Amino acid sequence: MVPVLLILTGALATLQADLLNHKKFLLLPPVNFTIKATGLAQVLLHWDPNPDQEQRHVDLEYHVKINAPQEDEYDTRKTESKCVTHLHEGFAASVRTILKSSHTTLASSWVSAELKAPPGTPGTSVTNLTCTTHTVVSSHTHLRPYQVSLRCTWLVGKDAPEDTQYFLYYRFGVLTEECQEYSRDALNRNTACWFPRTFINSKGFEQLAVHINGSSKHAAIKPFDQLFTPHAIDRVNPPMNVTVEIESNSLYIQWEKPLSAFPDHCFNYELKIYNTKNGHVQKEKLISNKFISKIDDVSTYSIQVRAAVSSPCRMSGRWGEWSQPIYVGVIYGPGCFHRFRPRRVTSKISRW
């Protein structure tokens, strides 16, 4: 079977090479090329093989070129392709039939299609859109112990009328959700959105699509799309149950991993020990959840820890929030001083 397969493969390669050298062999462009929006910041490109194309048992491919909003190009054997990109500036693409050999490529003419930009008055769309995510405890702990909250903020468009109202939607994968909790400015315009729980997967690699449109009696409000990579906007919670003990002239510090869907081994830590008497700051980068440090017996120290998801578990993001400070050491009062014992602190997660 193997020798036969090799012979057939070689014969096909020879046939394609012969066709490429044959001046009378004509590649025809695809037909029925369409671009359809299938979700927020997502389009589907579809085309059909040309029914008049002379096949001759060759393996045809297609060369796709994205012309707007951002240029890109790639080859595919399929007759459809999904693209994720912002659509408020429209979308345009071209496709052609190609036949490759080891030495050259034969190509048909291009066919093109476009998705026009949605209507709207320039200067009315939101600006400075930023979003952050947090891991929170799920209300359905037996099915999914952790969920992700989402908060987005933006500025009103510089030419947006005073009666403009904005509305935010997000899409992650195939699921789309509309915001129900907004914060407003002095003119009662929505300028921030809060999702206590979402369908976002903090371990996922898909992009988060955020779409904001609007309405006004005086102008058509131009919509705005933006894509976010989950690891880049995730604010890792502070480590929990940070405890410090003093024995002789040593600080024994330990903590638990942050509230997170990631297991213990997925975190790096940064420890900060601040001497409030002389202003010295000691910082340590750690992969364990314990640390011992030497101290003097005449100073007060503030201890904080923060975490980041490590690269083996997810693309590296930014450092999370610092834990609440724990103060240990010596307190000076009028005419006296005394050493006090540290207290146990449990890091708490704020809604915002």
XYZ file of C-alpha atoms in Angstrom, residues 40 129 131 150 152-154 166-170 177-180 182 190 192-193 195 210-213:
25
model
C -19.588 41.059 17.387
C -12.144 52.095 26.063
C -11.532 46.691 30.242
C -15.725 42.270 33.678
C -15.126 48.465 31.160
C -14.818 52.236 31.168
C -14.784 54.791 28.346
C -24.170 54.313 25.107
C -24.792 50.566 25.355
C -22.123 47.891 25.762
C -22.044 44.249 24.654
C -19.301 41.652 24.855
C -24.156 39.390 26.616
C -25.526 42.923 27.054
C -24.537 45.098 30.004
C -27.168 45.622 32.687
C -23.827 51.031 34.207
C -23.276 55.648 30.506
C -18.731 52.417 32.596
C -20.178 48.913 32.665
C -20.656 42.408 34.717
C -16.388 44.451 23.169
C -18.903 46.497 21.176
C -20.422 49.846 22.171
C -23.177 51.538 20.194
